[in-house]
Amino acid sequence: MEVKKARSILALGLYVANLDHNLSPEERELLFKYVGRDSYNKNYAIESCNSFKDICDKYLDKLSLQELDDISRKIREIIQADGIVSLEEENFLRKEWLPYLKKRGLSNPKDTEYYSLVNCKLNLNNYNQETHSI
């Protein structure tokens, strides 16, 4: 795998996996699967990123739309790896990841159906039974 893409997957994957403050063994295994077990060697070393914006500036903005589309699928798998999609992960998808993909011009990622389900679930979670509104 190209180093630029591997670093992007590693940086974003670690960020997403830690949104719920718990890097599960399943999430760790997926990261190894995507970038290889030697991903922590000096070739794939990543700079410290404190926010999604940092990851975009340092890594994601340098990727092609095709590479972003591929990473989108991997991010979904990392989020689902531990069997729990936390509120933090859902918020990341809705408030950061999807707007970023659209901003970059990827308005129809391969995982559009999945992200639509996440948005639907979030809307149902926010449904106000008294006013019958979201």
Short mmCIF file of C-alpha atoms in Angstrom, two decimals:
data_model
loop_
_atom_site.label_atom_id
_atom_site.label_comp_id
_atom_site.label_asym_id
_atom_site.label_seq_id
_atom_site.Cartn_x
_atom_site.Cartn_y
_atom_site.Cartn_z
CA MET A 1 0.00 0.00 0.00
CA GLU A 2 1.19 3.48 -0.78
CA VAL A 3 2.67 5.17 2.29
CA LYS A 4 0.52 8.31 1.88
CA LYS A 5 -2.70 6.28 1.92
CA ALA A 6 -1.51 4.01 4.74
CA ARG A 7 -0.69 7.01 6.93
CA SER A 8 -4.11 8.49 6.19
CA ILE A 9 -5.88 5.26 7.15
CA LEU A 10 -3.79 4.91 10.28
CA ALA A 11 -4.31 8.52 11.43
CA LEU A 12 -8.05 8.56 10.71
CA GLY A 13 -8.56 4.99 11.92
CA LEU A 14 -6.92 5.71 15.27
CA TYR A 15 -8.91 8.93 15.61
CA VAL A 16 -12.22 7.20 14.87
CA ALA A 17 -11.44 4.14 16.98
CA ASN A 18 -10.68 6.38 19.96
CA LEU A 19 -13.78 8.56 19.69
CA ASP A 20 -15.40 6.43 22.37
CA HIS A 21 -12.14 6.46 24.38
CA ASN A 22 -11.61 2.75 23.80
CA LEU A 23 -9.44 1.23 21.07
CA SER A 24 -10.91 -2.26 21.00
CA PRO A 25 -8.95 -5.34 19.94
CA GLU A 26 -11.28 -5.66 16.92
CA GLU A 27 -10.55 -2.10 15.82
CA ARG A 28 -6.82 -2.66 16.28
CA GLU A 29 -6.96 -5.83 14.15
CA LEU A 30 -8.70 -3.98 11.32
CA LEU A 31 -6.04 -1.28 11.38
CA PHE A 32 -3.38 -3.98 11.12
CA LYS A 33 -5.33 -5.59 8.28
CA TYR A 34 -5.50 -2.32 6.34
CA VAL A 35 -1.95 -1.06 6.80
CA GLY A 36 -0.06 -4.20 7.84
CA ARG A 37 1.39 -5.27 11.14
CA ASP A 38 4.49 -3.17 10.49
CA SER A 39 2.30 -0.06 10.38
CA TYR A 40 3.98 1.37 13.45
CA ASN A 41 7.45 1.30 11.91
CA LYS A 42 9.15 4.50 10.79
CA ASN A 43 7.79 4.25 7.22
CA TYR A 44 4.24 4.69 8.42
CA ALA A 45 4.92 7.00 11.35
CA ILE A 46 2.23 9.63 11.65
CA GLU A 47 2.32 13.06 13.16
CA SER A 48 0.22 13.69 16.22
CA CYS A 49 -3.27 14.83 15.30
CA ASN A 50 -5.53 16.42 17.89
CA SER A 51 -8.57 16.89 15.70
CA PHE A 52 -10.24 15.79 12.51
CA LYS A 53 -9.11 19.08 10.94
CA ASP A 54 -5.48 18.15 11.71
CA ILE A 55 -5.97 14.80 9.99
CA CYS A 56 -7.51 16.52 6.97
CA ASP A 57 -4.69 19.06 6.75
CA LYS A 58 -1.88 16.53 7.19
CA TYR A 59 -3.25 13.52 5.35
CA LEU A 60 -6.73 13.43 3.83
CA ASP A 61 -6.50 16.59 1.74
CA LYS A 62 -3.63 14.98 -0.18
CA LEU A 63 -5.66 11.95 -1.28
CA SER A 64 -7.57 11.42 -4.51
CA LEU A 65 -11.34 11.00 -4.49
CA GLN A 66 -10.90 7.30 -5.28
CA GLU A 67 -8.61 6.89 -2.26
CA LEU A 68 -11.11 8.74 -0.05
CA ASP A 69 -13.91 6.51 -1.26
CA ASP A 70 -11.86 3.43 -0.34
CA ILE A 71 -11.01 4.88 3.07
CA SER A 72 -14.70 5.63 3.68
CA ARG A 73 -15.48 1.90 3.56
CA LYS A 74 -12.62 1.13 5.91
CA ILE A 75 -13.75 3.78 8.39
CA ARG A 76 -17.24 2.27 8.45
CA GLU A 77 -15.75 -1.15 9.19
CA ILE A 78 -13.58 0.25 11.98
CA ILE A 79 -16.58 1.99 13.56
CA GLN A 80 -18.59 -1.24 13.47
CA ALA A 81 -15.70 -3.53 14.49
CA ASP A 82 -16.53 -3.70 18.20
CA GLY A 83 -20.23 -4.24 17.53
CA ILE A 84 -21.19 -0.88 19.01
CA VAL A 85 -21.66 2.37 17.14
CA SER A 86 -21.30 5.01 19.83
CA LEU A 87 -22.97 8.39 19.78
CA GLU A 88 -19.52 9.95 19.29
CA GLU A 89 -18.93 7.78 16.22
CA GLU A 90 -22.36 8.58 14.81
CA ASN A 91 -21.77 12.29 15.36
CA PHE A 92 -18.38 12.03 13.64
CA LEU A 93 -20.00 10.44 10.59
CA ARG A 94 -22.80 12.96 10.38
CA LYS A 95 -21.05 16.17 11.42
CA GLU A 96 -17.49 15.67 10.17
CA TRP A 97 -16.95 12.80 7.76
CA LEU A 98 -19.92 13.18 5.40
CA PRO A 99 -19.57 16.98 5.16
CA TYR A 100 -15.86 16.52 4.45
CA LEU A 101 -16.55 14.00 1.68
CA LYS A 102 -19.13 16.34 0.13
CA LYS A 103 -16.75 19.30 0.38
CA ARG A 104 -14.12 17.29 -1.47
CA GLY A 105 -16.64 16.44 -4.19
CA LEU A 106 -17.42 12.88 -3.20
CA SER A 107 -21.16 13.31 -2.88
CA ASN A 108 -21.96 9.65 -3.47
CA PRO A 109 -19.49 7.49 -1.54
CA LYS A 110 -19.76 3.72 -1.96
CA ASP A 111 -21.19 3.56 1.54
CA THR A 112 -23.99 6.07 0.93
CA GLU A 113 -26.61 3.50 1.95
CA TYR A 114 -24.86 2.86 5.26
CA TYR A 115 -24.49 6.56 6.00
CA SER A 116 -28.13 7.11 5.14
CA LEU A 117 -29.06 4.47 7.71
CA VAL A 118 -26.88 6.21 10.30
CA ASN A 119 -28.59 9.53 9.57
CA CYS A 120 -32.00 7.87 9.79
CA LYS A 121 -31.09 6.27 13.13
CA LEU A 122 -29.86 9.61 14.45
CA ASN A 123 -33.06 11.29 13.33
CA LEU A 124 -35.14 8.60 15.05
CA ASN A 125 -33.08 8.99 18.21
CA ASN A 126 -33.76 12.73 18.13
CA TYR A 127 -37.47 12.35 17.42
CA ASN A 128 -39.57 14.36 19.84
CA GLN A 129 -42.74 12.40 20.55
CA GLU A 130 -44.52 15.39 22.03
CA THR A 131 -44.06 17.72 19.06
CA HIS A 132 -43.74 14.95 16.45
CA SER A 133 -40.63 16.58 15.05
CA ILE A 134 -36.92 15.96 14.80
#
